[in-house]
Structures are given as C-alpha cells and as structure tokens.
Amino acid sequence: MTYLDEAVSLETVIRATVPRYTSYPTAPHFSTDVGADAYGGFLDRAAAEDGPISLYVHIPFCHSICHYCGCTTKATRRYAPIEAYVEVLRSEIAMVAARIGRRAVSHIHWGGGTPNLLSAAAFEAIVGDFHRFFDIGSDTEHAIELDPRHLGEERASFLASIGVNRASLGVQDFDPAVQAAIGRIQPAETVMAAVDHLRGAGITSLSFDLIYGLPEQTVSSIRRTVETAMALAPDRISLFGYAHVPWFRVNQKLIDTAKLPGSELRLELERTAHGSIKAAGYTPVGIDHFARPGDAMALALSTRTLRRNFQGYTTDRADTLIGFGASSIGRTPAGYAQNVTDTGNWRERIVGGRFATERGRVLTAEDRLRADVIEQILCFFDVDLSAMAARHGADLAVFSADLDKLEPLVRSGWVTAHGGRVAILRHGAELARLVASAFDAYLGTGGRHSVAV
Ligand SMILES: C[S@@+](CC[C@H](N)C(=O)[O-])C[C@H]1O[C@@H](n2cnc3c(N)ncnc32)[C@H](O)[C@@H]1O
Ligand code: SF4
C-alpha cells in the first residue's frame, strides 16, 4: 500500500488496504522454505516448553458455497470425501502427538468450512484421539463454528456430550434482500431454533458472526439485523467487514459489485452496527468483536490478557497452536506453519508419513518484537514501545522510522506518540489496522488485502 501522506481524512483510511494481522508476519509473507522438516523442528522445540497448547481442526467442506465466502472450503453433497478426510486427519493427529508429546490442552477449536457436516462417529473418533494423546480437562475450552442451517436438537445434545462448550454461529445478516444477494437464505427462525437447541443442550456460551459491507445492506436494514441479533442475547459478537477478494475467491464473482456499498456507506454501516451493539450494553473488543460485560473476553480486555490469533480475538494464552487439516495454520514459539491447501495433496503427504506443511515462517527476534507490538495495538489500541523493546532486549530506536509514518495521524489528533507510547485516541476500530501497519517491516512487499473498514 502507499502509506498515508499529508492530508489524512477518514476517507483515506477507509480506502487504505492493510492486513487484518491475525499473525505477524502475515500469511502472504510465509515462505516455502518452511516445509515438513522445519515443522518437525518447530514441534521439537515446542515439546521442550511447558504450559498448555491449543488445537485447531479445519474441516474444508460445506453443502454449498455462499457467494461472499472467503474461507478455504469446498462444496460437497456426498459424505465419502468427508469420511476419507477424517481418516487422514486422525493420522495427522497421531503424527503430531508423537512428536510434541502428551500436553495439557487449553483450547480446541473446530473451524471451516462447516465442521458440523462430520458424522457423530467422526466427531467421537477425533475427540477420542484428543483424549488419548493429550490432557483434556473440564476447563478446556471446546469451541465450534456452526452453520445454523445444519443444527437440530439432537446434534446440539451430541456436541454437548463430546465436550463442546462454546459455539459461534454464522448469522451474517437477517435481511431477506441481503440474504438473496449473498446466496445464503437463512430465516431468523432458523437462527432462533439453533440458539434454543444449543442452550437447551447446555452449550450456553454463544457468539454470532455478523458482516457489514454486504450487497443490498442499508443503514436501516443493518440496524434491524443487529436488533434481531440482540434479542437472542449472544455472549459475543464478531462484526466482520465484508472482504471482497474475487481474484482470490472465485465464488465472490457471484456478488454483484454494483450492489456493494461504497466506502462512505460501508463506514456508516459499520458505525450503525457498532453503535447499536454498544448501545445494547456490549463491550467493544478490538477491531471487530463485542462481549457482554462479565464475559471472559471482556475481562481479558480489561486485564490486558486478550490475545489475537488466526481465529481472531481469543482469551486463549497458549503459545503453541497446532493446526490440523488441509490449509490449517499453526503457531509455535519458533514460527508459523501452514498445511498445503489442496486436500488431495495434504492426504498424500500425511499418508506418506510426512507432515503436510507447505509454507511458513521462522520467526526472527525482530519479528517477535513487532508481532508483540502489532498484537497490542490490535487488542488494546495502544502500546508501550519502551516496555516492548525492554521485554525483547531491543533498543527503542528500532521504531524511529515507524513512528515517522504515524506523523500524519498524530497531526490529525487521532493518535498520540510520545515517551515511547503510542495510543489511538479516536476511531480505534477503524484505525488500529493502519496504525499497526506502521510497525510492519514487510508492508508493501506481499499480496493484496481488503480495505481497512
Ligand atoms: C468459516 S465461516 C464458518 C461458519 C459457518 N460455515 C457458517 O457459514 O455459518 C466463519 C465466518 O467467517 C465470516 N466470513 C466468511 N467470508 C467472509 C468474507 N468474505 N468477509 C468477511 N467475513 C467473512 C462469516 O461471518 C462466517 O460466519
Ligand atoms: S460462509 Fe460458512 S457455509 Fe458459507 S461457504 Fe463459507 S464456510 Fe461454507
């Protein structure tokens, strides 16, 4: 991107394209130098550390693909490919467990795709493996991403029976015109029924995913969507800006770009949704999350223990996150590792007894320092650079060029930067990605990103 020059308007900020920083360095800066051997080394190093680890399982299958979807998944109506996938997944789990050893698990996360397409037997087998290889306790957070269109009463009870205690539901938008434009018809009653089933089964920690910036959205339609969502009282809400990347996700070519809101309306949609959620009593968390006061995520914000990882904001503090499945990304103290995306290729590698790592990143000392700074900005909208430099044994001077880049934002009165401390004073949710990007040493040398707001 071109960094901000003299005259900064919020408009400029909206148009700036910056990463979402779910990792630093970001995924476009991962390299194929990190493969199976390097990942083995990462796991060996992680095995030498104490403390719990986290597990992420990627299920890249859906019944059909929503037009807007930016996730790595594919459509299938048959169960055979899913069954075959699960078998390989179990081999991968055994392989990683043999290398990292028996560890306590603080967090399990099923993502996708649509994890709920797995049969009960498949869930039981994988969760059984987790119990066999790792220490899963009653305090392990066990979360799943759910599509409300595929969740009956029986399935909700089943998920509770295998230990699932948190669910995030893909709500997106309740407006029928928006739903038609995004290829996802999901009446409010469907979401209400899913919420009832989950609560009835004892899975009471619920989160909703909402998206602004979708085709056909208006200020009044998004206000109604938020009101409907609020009536169901989820504990948390993720309010994502629609990322339109049709060069990367061909299904998004089905979105009529003429119906997409322009940058001004997009900002207004975000403001409206943000304001309505806040007015309903939720605490804004970072750039796109909200939590009820008293919820663990709101607490993590106030105690400055909130973290950010590939799934977004989290209360999980584990330093090692193991990714299972095609395209999954893991983080270890030594670096990041991403599995190959193609499921056939992933299967071939695992069946051949090798890790399926295709790309990744060995972290340098400076990467670690900058990753910490960027995470602080994304989580808390401020950072104590002196403290960060001291923690990493670095000199504050390492940031001098970065601080220069913030000058226009400082002159606008939105950001302060003195005494080694940077704080965003206004428009935090809109500005955090941009302010963080000032500390990104690789910015402008990677792929294309979506707009900041
Ligand atoms: C991997 S999906 C899993 C949820 C589940 N498959 C469903 O659709 O209900 C996680 C969330 O990512 C968000 N998402 C997907 N594509 C997006 C895009 N292009 N821009 C912004 N958010 C997106 C949606 O809010 C979705 O609920
Ligand atoms: S939004 Fe969810 S259901 Fe729709 S295609 Fe993406 S992962 Fe599948």
Short mmCIF file of C-alpha atoms and ligand atoms in Angstrom, two decimals:
data_model
loop_
_atom_site.label_atom_id
_atom_site.label_comp_id
_atom_site.label_asym_id
_atom_site.label_seq_id
_atom_site.Cartn_x
_atom_site.Cartn_y
_atom_site.Cartn_z
CA MET A 1 0.00 0.00 0.00
CA THR A 2 1.02 3.61 -0.19
CA TYR A 3 1.33 4.89 3.33
CA LEU A 4 -0.67 7.93 4.35
CA ASP A 5 0.79 11.25 3.29
CA GLU A 6 -0.04 14.75 4.43
CA ALA A 7 -3.80 15.28 4.31
CA VAL A 8 -5.39 12.45 6.24
CA SER A 9 -9.12 12.09 6.12
CA LEU A 10 -11.07 9.15 7.47
CA GLU A 11 -11.95 8.52 3.82
CA THR A 12 -8.26 7.90 3.07
CA VAL A 13 -8.10 5.50 5.95
CA ILE A 14 -11.11 3.60 4.69
CA ARG A 15 -9.51 3.20 1.29
CA ALA A 16 -6.14 2.11 2.68
CA THR A 17 -5.62 -1.60 2.18
CA VAL A 18 -3.99 -3.21 5.17
CA PRO A 19 -3.78 -6.72 6.61
CA ARG A 20 -6.03 -7.90 9.44
CA TYR A 21 -2.96 -9.04 11.38
CA THR A 22 -4.17 -12.38 12.63
CA SER A 23 -0.45 -13.14 12.55
CA TYR A 24 2.79 -11.23 12.10
CA PRO A 25 4.41 -11.62 9.67
CA THR A 26 1.14 -12.09 7.77
CA ALA A 27 0.39 -15.18 5.66
CA PRO A 28 1.49 -13.60 2.32
CA HIS A 29 4.97 -13.47 3.83
CA PHE A 30 5.13 -17.16 4.61
CA SER A 31 7.74 -18.96 2.56
CA THR A 32 8.04 -22.45 1.10
CA ASP A 33 11.41 -22.68 2.86
CA VAL A 34 9.36 -23.94 5.81
CA GLY A 35 8.25 -27.47 4.99
CA ALA A 36 7.76 -30.76 6.81
CA ASP A 37 11.30 -30.90 8.24
CA ALA A 38 11.17 -27.35 9.60
CA TYR A 39 7.76 -28.05 11.14
CA GLY A 40 9.17 -31.14 12.86
CA GLY A 41 11.83 -28.86 14.33
CA PHE A 42 9.16 -26.37 15.45
CA LEU A 43 7.32 -29.20 17.24
CA ASP A 44 10.52 -30.45 18.90
CA ARG A 45 11.16 -27.00 20.24
CA ALA A 46 7.53 -26.64 21.38
CA ALA A 47 7.82 -30.05 23.07
CA ALA A 48 10.56 -28.64 25.27
CA GLU A 49 8.29 -25.89 26.59
CA ASP A 50 5.82 -26.09 29.46
CA GLY A 51 2.26 -24.93 29.56
CA PRO A 52 -0.85 -25.92 27.67
CA ILE A 53 -1.25 -26.00 23.90
CA SER A 54 -4.26 -25.30 21.66
CA LEU A 55 -5.68 -27.44 18.89
CA TYR A 56 -7.38 -26.21 15.71
CA VAL A 57 -9.15 -28.62 13.35
CA HIS A 58 -10.03 -27.41 9.86
CA ILE A 59 -12.96 -29.04 8.06
CA PRO A 60 -12.97 -27.65 4.50
CA PHE A 61 -16.41 -28.83 3.39
CA CYS A 62 -19.83 -27.18 3.04
CA HIS A 63 -23.12 -28.26 1.49
CA SER A 64 -22.97 -25.28 -0.83
CA ILE A 65 -20.74 -22.23 -1.09
CA CYS A 66 -22.13 -18.85 -0.04
CA HIS A 67 -21.33 -16.15 -2.60
CA TYR A 68 -19.45 -13.97 -0.12
CA CYS A 69 -17.39 -16.71 1.49
CA GLY A 70 -13.68 -16.07 1.88
CA CYS A 71 -12.91 -19.27 3.80
CA THR A 72 -10.95 -22.24 2.47
CA THR A 73 -13.69 -24.77 1.80
CA LYS A 74 -15.42 -26.65 -0.98
CA ALA A 75 -18.93 -27.86 -1.67
CA THR A 76 -19.83 -31.49 -1.30
CA ARG A 77 -23.16 -33.30 -1.05
CA ARG A 78 -21.54 -36.70 -0.54
CA TYR A 79 -20.16 -37.96 2.74
CA ALA A 80 -17.41 -40.15 1.21
CA PRO A 81 -14.88 -37.29 0.78
CA ILE A 82 -15.51 -36.16 4.37
CA GLU A 83 -15.08 -39.69 5.69
CA ALA A 84 -11.80 -40.05 3.79
CA TYR A 85 -10.67 -36.66 5.12
CA VAL A 86 -11.37 -37.65 8.73
CA GLU A 87 -9.28 -40.78 8.38
CA VAL A 88 -6.26 -38.74 7.25
CA LEU A 89 -6.93 -36.15 9.97
CA ARG A 90 -6.62 -38.90 12.57
CA SER A 91 -3.25 -39.96 11.14
CA GLU A 92 -2.09 -36.36 11.26
CA ILE A 93 -3.17 -36.02 14.89
CA ALA A 94 -1.26 -39.21 15.81
CA MET A 95 1.83 -37.99 13.95
CA VAL A 96 1.89 -34.59 15.66
CA ALA A 97 1.14 -36.09 19.08
CA ALA A 98 4.08 -38.50 18.72
CA ARG A 99 6.35 -35.51 18.18
CA ILE A 100 5.03 -32.98 20.68
CA GLY A 101 4.22 -35.41 23.47
CA ARG A 102 1.39 -35.51 25.97
CA ARG A 103 0.38 -31.95 26.74
CA ALA A 104 -2.44 -30.19 28.52
CA VAL A 105 -4.87 -28.56 26.08
CA SER A 106 -6.38 -25.18 26.92
CA HIS A 107 -8.49 -24.75 23.80
CA ILE A 108 -9.94 -26.89 21.00
CA HIS A 109 -11.43 -25.10 18.00
CA TRP A 110 -13.32 -26.66 15.10
CA GLY A 111 -13.38 -24.35 12.10
CA GLY A 112 -14.16 -24.47 8.46
CA GLY A 113 -15.99 -24.78 6.28
CA THR A 114 -18.76 -26.43 8.19
CA PRO A 115 -17.40 -28.77 10.88
CA ASN A 116 -20.91 -29.87 11.73
CA LEU A 117 -21.04 -31.89 8.50
CA LEU A 118 -18.97 -34.55 10.30
CA SER A 119 -20.85 -37.66 11.39
CA ALA A 120 -21.23 -38.39 15.11
CA ALA A 121 -18.82 -41.30 14.69
CA ALA A 122 -16.21 -38.99 13.14
CA PHE A 123 -16.51 -36.45 15.98
CA GLU A 124 -16.27 -39.22 18.56
CA ALA A 125 -13.21 -40.71 16.89
CA ILE A 126 -11.33 -37.41 16.72
CA VAL A 127 -12.27 -36.29 20.22
CA GLY A 128 -11.33 -39.81 21.40
CA ASP A 129 -7.89 -39.30 19.79
CA PHE A 130 -7.52 -35.97 21.55
CA HIS A 131 -8.24 -37.63 24.90
CA ARG A 132 -5.87 -40.48 24.11
CA PHE A 133 -2.94 -38.25 23.14
CA PHE A 134 -3.46 -35.11 25.21
CA ASP A 135 -4.77 -33.98 28.58
CA ILE A 136 -8.21 -32.52 28.03
CA GLY A 137 -9.72 -31.23 31.26
CA SER A 138 -13.08 -29.89 32.35
CA ASP A 139 -11.60 -26.40 31.97
CA THR A 140 -10.57 -26.94 28.33
CA GLU A 141 -12.50 -24.52 26.15
CA HIS A 142 -14.03 -26.55 23.33
CA ALA A 143 -15.43 -24.33 20.58
CA ILE A 144 -17.04 -24.98 17.21
CA GLU A 145 -18.10 -22.83 14.26
CA LEU A 146 -21.67 -23.73 13.35
CA ASP A 147 -23.89 -23.04 10.38
CA PRO A 148 -27.37 -22.60 11.95
CA ARG A 149 -28.94 -24.16 8.86
CA HIS A 150 -27.47 -27.53 9.85
CA LEU A 151 -28.16 -27.78 13.54
CA GLY A 152 -31.01 -29.82 15.02
CA GLU A 153 -31.82 -30.58 18.65
CA GLU A 154 -30.20 -33.99 18.57
CA ARG A 155 -26.96 -32.65 17.09
CA ALA A 156 -26.76 -29.92 19.72
CA SER A 157 -27.06 -32.52 22.52
CA PHE A 158 -24.49 -34.67 20.82
CA LEU A 159 -21.99 -31.80 20.61
CA ALA A 160 -22.51 -31.12 24.32
CA SER A 161 -21.92 -34.82 25.05
CA ILE A 162 -18.46 -34.75 23.43
CA GLY A 163 -17.47 -31.70 25.48
CA VAL A 164 -18.27 -28.76 23.19
CA ASN A 165 -18.93 -25.78 25.46
CA ARG A 166 -18.80 -22.79 23.09
CA ALA A 167 -20.29 -22.20 19.65
CA SER A 168 -20.11 -19.41 17.12
CA LEU A 169 -22.99 -19.17 14.69
CA GLY A 170 -22.72 -17.80 11.15
CA VAL A 171 -25.60 -15.31 11.22
CA GLN A 172 -24.22 -12.74 8.72
CA ASP A 173 -27.41 -10.70 8.07
CA PHE A 174 -31.13 -11.24 8.70
CA ASP A 175 -32.43 -9.14 5.80
CA PRO A 176 -34.08 -11.25 3.03
CA ALA A 177 -32.78 -8.98 0.21
CA VAL A 178 -29.23 -9.20 1.55
CA GLN A 179 -29.56 -12.96 2.03
CA ALA A 180 -30.66 -13.34 -1.60
CA ALA A 181 -27.75 -11.20 -2.80
CA ILE A 182 -25.19 -13.26 -0.85
CA GLY A 183 -26.61 -16.66 -1.77
CA ARG A 184 -27.47 -17.66 1.77
CA ILE A 185 -31.14 -17.95 2.64
CA GLN A 186 -31.37 -18.31 6.40
CA PRO A 187 -34.59 -17.08 8.03
CA ALA A 188 -34.33 -15.60 11.52
CA GLU A 189 -36.35 -18.58 12.81
CA THR A 190 -33.52 -20.90 11.76
CA VAL A 191 -31.05 -18.99 13.90
CA MET A 192 -33.53 -18.79 16.79
CA ALA A 193 -34.07 -22.56 16.67
CA ALA A 194 -30.30 -23.21 16.61
CA VAL A 195 -29.82 -20.95 19.65
CA ASP A 196 -32.62 -22.75 21.52
CA HIS A 197 -31.17 -26.16 20.71
CA LEU A 198 -27.70 -25.17 21.88
CA ARG A 199 -28.88 -23.55 25.10
CA GLY A 200 -31.22 -26.46 25.75
CA ALA A 201 -28.24 -28.81 25.41
CA GLY A 202 -26.20 -26.74 27.87
CA ILE A 203 -23.94 -25.04 25.31
CA THR A 204 -24.63 -21.58 26.61
CA SER A 205 -21.53 -19.66 25.51
CA LEU A 206 -22.65 -18.37 22.14
CA SER A 207 -21.17 -15.99 19.65
CA PHE A 208 -22.71 -14.59 16.45
CA ASP A 209 -20.85 -13.68 13.26
CA LEU A 210 -22.33 -10.62 11.54
CA ILE A 211 -20.99 -8.99 8.37
CA TYR A 212 -21.29 -5.37 7.22
CA GLY A 213 -20.49 -4.16 3.72
CA LEU A 214 -22.64 -6.81 2.04
CA PRO A 215 -24.62 -6.12 -1.15
CA GLU A 216 -28.11 -4.60 -0.59
CA GLN A 217 -27.31 -3.60 3.01
CA THR A 218 -28.72 -0.26 4.13
CA VAL A 219 -28.34 1.61 7.38
CA SER A 220 -31.87 0.65 8.42
CA SER A 221 -31.51 -2.99 7.34
CA ILE A 222 -28.32 -3.47 9.35
CA ARG A 223 -29.93 -1.78 12.34
CA ARG A 224 -32.78 -4.30 12.15
CA THR A 225 -30.29 -7.17 11.79
CA VAL A 226 -28.49 -6.06 14.93
CA GLU A 227 -31.79 -5.66 16.83
CA THR A 228 -32.82 -9.19 15.89
CA ALA A 229 -29.42 -10.50 16.91
CA MET A 230 -29.54 -8.61 20.24
CA ALA A 231 -32.92 -10.11 21.06
CA LEU A 232 -31.19 -13.51 21.12
CA ALA A 233 -28.60 -12.19 23.60
CA PRO A 234 -25.39 -13.90 22.42
CA ASP A 235 -22.40 -13.56 24.77
CA ARG A 236 -20.16 -12.33 21.98
CA ILE A 237 -20.49 -10.84 18.53
CA SER A 238 -17.98 -10.67 15.70
CA LEU A 239 -18.75 -7.86 13.29
CA PHE A 240 -16.67 -8.54 10.19
CA GLY A 241 -16.23 -6.13 7.29
CA TYR A 242 -17.03 -7.98 4.08
CA ALA A 243 -13.69 -8.78 2.42
CA HIS A 244 -14.26 -8.73 -1.33
CA VAL A 245 -11.33 -10.57 -2.91
CA PRO A 246 -12.77 -12.13 -6.10
CA TRP A 247 -9.27 -12.54 -7.57
CA PHE A 248 -8.63 -14.94 -4.70
CA ARG A 249 -12.11 -16.45 -4.10
CA VAL A 250 -13.87 -17.06 -7.41
CA ASN A 251 -17.25 -17.68 -5.74
CA GLN A 252 -17.28 -13.95 -4.90
CA LYS A 253 -17.65 -13.24 -8.62
CA LEU A 254 -21.31 -14.11 -7.98
CA ILE A 255 -21.60 -10.93 -5.90
CA ASP A 256 -23.00 -8.07 -7.95
CA THR A 257 -20.39 -5.39 -7.32
CA ALA A 258 -22.89 -2.69 -8.36
CA LYS A 259 -24.87 -3.60 -5.22
CA LEU A 260 -21.90 -3.38 -2.88
CA PRO A 261 -21.95 -0.33 -0.60
CA GLY A 262 -19.45 2.39 -1.46
CA SER A 263 -16.77 3.33 1.06
CA GLU A 264 -18.88 6.01 2.75
CA LEU A 265 -21.90 3.76 3.20
CA ARG A 266 -19.60 0.95 4.31
CA LEU A 267 -18.29 3.15 7.10
CA GLU A 268 -21.82 4.19 8.02
CA LEU A 269 -22.91 0.54 8.15
CA GLU A 270 -20.03 -0.27 10.48
CA ARG A 271 -20.81 2.74 12.66
CA THR A 272 -24.51 1.88 12.82
CA ALA A 273 -23.93 -1.76 13.72
CA HIS A 274 -21.14 -0.87 16.15
CA GLY A 275 -23.29 1.82 17.82
CA SER A 276 -26.34 -0.43 18.13
CA ILE A 277 -24.36 -3.31 19.63
CA LYS A 278 -22.67 -0.97 22.08
CA ALA A 279 -25.99 0.66 22.98
CA ALA A 280 -27.31 -2.81 23.83
CA GLY A 281 -24.66 -2.99 26.56
CA TYR A 282 -21.86 -4.91 24.89
CA THR A 283 -18.19 -4.02 25.38
CA PRO A 284 -16.35 -3.41 22.09
CA VAL A 285 -13.29 -5.66 21.93
CA GLY A 286 -10.58 -4.82 19.42
CA ILE A 287 -11.45 -4.00 15.83
CA ASP A 288 -14.45 -6.28 15.32
CA HIS A 289 -15.57 -8.12 18.47
CA PHE A 290 -18.06 -7.36 21.23
CA ALA A 291 -18.66 -9.14 24.51
CA ARG A 292 -21.18 -8.90 27.31
CA PRO A 293 -19.64 -7.27 30.38
CA GLY A 294 -18.57 -10.16 32.60
CA ASP A 295 -17.85 -12.43 29.64
CA ALA A 296 -14.29 -13.83 29.69
CA MET A 297 -13.37 -11.82 26.60
CA ALA A 298 -14.48 -8.50 28.13
CA LEU A 299 -12.49 -9.46 31.23
CA ALA A 300 -9.44 -10.32 29.12
CA LEU A 301 -9.66 -6.87 27.60
CA SER A 302 -9.80 -5.12 30.95
CA THR A 303 -6.95 -7.20 32.42
CA ARG A 304 -4.92 -6.83 29.21
CA THR A 305 -4.66 -10.58 28.75
CA LEU A 306 -6.59 -10.60 25.46
CA ARG A 307 -4.76 -12.27 22.55
CA ARG A 308 -5.18 -12.35 18.80
CA ASN A 309 -4.60 -15.41 16.63
CA PHE A 310 -5.72 -16.88 13.29
CA GLN A 311 -9.31 -17.19 14.57
CA GLY A 312 -9.39 -13.53 15.63
CA TYR A 313 -9.54 -12.37 19.26
CA THR A 314 -9.22 -15.02 21.92
CA THR A 315 -8.86 -15.47 25.66
CA ASP A 316 -6.55 -18.41 25.00
CA ARG A 317 -2.99 -17.70 26.08
CA ALA A 318 -1.26 -20.83 24.80
CA ASP A 319 1.96 -20.09 22.91
CA THR A 320 1.57 -23.16 20.71
CA LEU A 321 -1.44 -23.64 18.47
CA ILE A 322 -1.42 -26.81 16.41
CA GLY A 323 -3.39 -26.72 13.15
CA PHE A 324 -4.80 -29.99 11.81
CA GLY A 325 -6.28 -30.47 8.35
CA ALA A 326 -5.69 -29.06 4.87
CA SER A 327 -4.77 -25.34 4.82
CA SER A 328 -4.68 -25.07 8.63
CA ILE A 329 -2.11 -22.74 10.15
CA GLY A 330 -0.24 -23.42 13.35
CA ARG A 331 1.85 -21.19 15.54
CA THR A 332 4.73 -22.36 17.70
CA PRO A 333 7.32 -20.32 19.58
CA ALA A 334 9.78 -20.98 16.72
CA GLY A 335 7.48 -19.99 13.88
CA TYR A 336 4.32 -20.41 11.81
CA ALA A 337 3.50 -23.41 9.66
CA GLN A 338 0.67 -23.80 7.16
CA ASN A 339 -0.51 -27.07 5.67
CA VAL A 340 -0.97 -27.43 1.94
CA THR A 341 -4.46 -26.27 0.88
CA ASP A 342 -5.31 -28.96 -1.63
CA THR A 343 -6.90 -31.86 0.27
CA GLY A 344 -5.50 -34.48 -2.16
CA ASN A 345 -2.01 -33.17 -1.73
CA TRP A 346 -2.45 -32.97 2.05
CA ARG A 347 -3.67 -36.59 2.13
CA GLU A 348 -0.74 -37.80 0.00
CA ARG A 349 1.80 -36.24 2.34
CA ILE A 350 0.21 -37.47 5.57
CA VAL A 351 -0.38 -40.97 4.20
CA GLY A 352 3.28 -40.95 3.16
CA GLY A 353 4.20 -40.35 6.79
CA ARG A 354 5.27 -36.71 6.36
CA PHE A 355 3.88 -33.51 7.83
CA ALA A 356 1.85 -31.60 5.23
CA THR A 357 3.49 -28.22 5.88
CA GLU A 358 3.80 -26.27 2.66
CA ARG A 359 4.68 -22.79 3.83
CA GLY A 360 5.56 -20.96 6.99
CA ARG A 361 7.88 -18.60 8.68
CA VAL A 362 10.77 -18.94 11.08
CA LEU A 363 10.46 -16.02 13.48
CA THR A 364 13.44 -13.73 13.97
CA ALA A 365 13.93 -11.79 17.19
CA GLU A 366 12.71 -8.65 15.40
CA ASP A 367 9.63 -10.48 14.06
CA ARG A 368 8.74 -11.46 17.62
CA LEU A 369 9.12 -7.89 18.86
CA ARG A 370 7.00 -6.47 16.03
CA ALA A 371 4.43 -9.26 16.42
CA ASP A 372 4.01 -8.28 20.08
CA VAL A 373 3.66 -4.58 19.22
CA ILE A 374 1.10 -5.26 16.50
CA GLU A 375 -0.90 -7.63 18.73
CA GLN A 376 -1.03 -4.98 21.48
CA ILE A 377 -2.29 -2.35 19.04
CA LEU A 378 -4.95 -4.65 17.59
CA CYS A 379 -6.09 -5.75 21.07
CA PHE A 380 -5.82 -2.56 23.14
CA PHE A 381 -5.41 0.30 20.62
CA ASP A 382 -2.22 1.30 22.41
CA VAL A 383 1.26 0.03 23.01
CA ASP A 384 4.14 0.86 25.32
CA LEU A 385 7.03 0.61 22.87
CA SER A 386 9.64 1.14 25.61
CA ALA A 387 8.27 -1.80 27.59
CA MET A 388 8.09 -3.95 24.45
CA ALA A 389 11.66 -3.09 23.46
CA ALA A 390 12.86 -3.83 27.01
CA ARG A 391 10.99 -7.16 27.09
CA HIS A 392 12.67 -8.21 23.84
CA GLY A 393 16.11 -6.81 24.68
CA ALA A 394 15.88 -4.32 21.82
CA ASP A 395 16.52 -0.62 21.50
CA LEU A 396 13.58 1.78 21.25
CA ALA A 397 15.37 3.37 18.27
CA VAL A 398 14.34 0.36 16.17
CA PHE A 399 10.93 2.05 15.88
CA SER A 400 12.03 5.51 14.77
CA ALA A 401 11.07 5.11 11.06
CA ASP A 402 7.75 3.53 12.11
CA LEU A 403 6.93 6.46 14.35
CA ASP A 404 7.62 8.84 11.46
CA LYS A 405 4.93 7.05 9.45
CA LEU A 406 2.42 7.84 12.19
CA GLU A 407 3.07 11.59 11.97
CA PRO A 408 0.03 12.40 9.76
CA LEU A 409 -2.26 10.52 12.17
CA VAL A 410 -0.70 12.33 15.11
CA ARG A 411 -1.27 15.70 13.40
CA SER A 412 -4.91 14.74 12.86
CA GLY A 413 -5.26 14.36 16.61
CA TRP A 414 -6.31 10.72 16.32
CA VAL A 415 -3.11 9.20 17.62
CA THR A 416 -0.57 10.24 20.25
CA ALA A 417 3.00 9.05 20.09
CA HIS A 418 5.42 10.27 22.69
CA GLY A 419 7.53 8.98 25.52
CA GLY A 420 7.73 5.61 23.78
CA ARG A 421 3.97 5.14 24.00
CA VAL A 422 1.54 5.07 21.08
CA ALA A 423 -2.19 5.34 21.69
CA ILE A 424 -5.16 5.67 19.36
CA LEU A 425 -7.41 8.39 20.74
CA ARG A 426 -10.32 8.25 18.28
CA HIS A 427 -11.73 5.87 15.67
CA GLY A 428 -9.84 2.95 17.25
CA ALA A 429 -11.72 0.21 15.40
CA GLU A 430 -11.12 1.94 12.07
CA LEU A 431 -7.52 2.99 12.69
CA ALA A 432 -5.98 0.04 14.54
CA ARG A 433 -5.02 -1.94 11.42
CA LEU A 434 -3.45 1.11 9.86
CA VAL A 435 -1.53 2.12 12.99
CA ALA A 436 -0.36 -1.50 13.38
CA SER A 437 0.80 -1.49 9.77
CA ALA A 438 3.28 1.29 10.58
CA PHE A 439 5.20 -1.35 12.56
CA ASP A 440 5.01 -3.97 9.79
CA ALA A 441 8.51 -4.25 8.33
CA TYR A 442 7.21 -6.25 5.37
CA LEU A 443 4.33 -3.99 4.36
CA GLY A 444 4.08 -3.40 0.64
CA THR A 445 6.14 -6.46 -0.22
CA GLY A 446 3.35 -9.05 -0.11
CA GLY A 447 -0.08 -9.78 -1.61
CA ARG A 448 -3.25 -7.68 -1.88
CA HIS A 449 -5.51 -7.10 1.11
CA SER A 450 -9.04 -5.94 1.67
CA VAL A 451 -9.89 -2.39 2.80
CA ALA A 452 -9.39 -1.36 6.44
CA VAL A 453 -13.06 -0.66 7.25
C1 LIG B 1 -15.50 -20.21 8.30
S1 LIG B 1 -17.00 -19.35 8.47
C2 LIG B 1 -17.73 -20.67 9.41
C3 LIG B 1 -19.16 -20.51 9.71
C4 LIG B 1 -20.12 -21.46 9.07
N1 LIG B 1 -19.57 -22.17 7.96
C5 LIG B 1 -21.28 -20.62 8.59
O1 LIG B 1 -21.22 -20.19 7.45
O2 LIG B 1 -22.20 -20.42 9.36
C6 LIG B 1 -16.65 -18.12 9.68
C7 LIG B 1 -17.17 -16.75 9.41
O3 LIG B 1 -16.36 -16.04 8.50
C8 LIG B 1 -17.09 -14.92 8.03
N2 LIG B 1 -16.78 -14.67 6.62
C9 LIG B 1 -16.76 -15.57 5.62
N3 LIG B 1 -16.42 -14.98 4.46
C10 LIG B 1 -16.21 -13.67 4.73
C11 LIG B 1 -15.81 -12.54 3.95
N4 LIG B 1 -15.56 -12.63 2.65
N5 LIG B 1 -15.68 -11.35 4.56
C12 LIG B 1 -15.91 -11.23 5.90
N6 LIG B 1 -16.30 -12.25 6.67
C13 LIG B 1 -16.44 -13.47 6.11
C14 LIG B 1 -18.56 -15.25 8.22
O4 LIG B 1 -19.12 -14.33 9.14
C15 LIG B 1 -18.53 -16.66 8.78
O5 LIG B 1 -19.55 -16.89 9.69
S1 SF4 B 2 -19.83 -18.95 4.99
FE1 SF4 B 2 -19.77 -20.92 6.01
S2 SF4 B 2 -21.34 -22.19 4.96
FE2 SF4 B 2 -20.95 -20.43 3.66
S3 SF4 B 2 -19.40 -21.24 2.25
FE3 SF4 B 2 -18.32 -20.17 3.90
S4 SF4 B 2 -17.79 -21.72 5.32
FE4 SF4 B 2 -19.36 -22.59 3.98
#
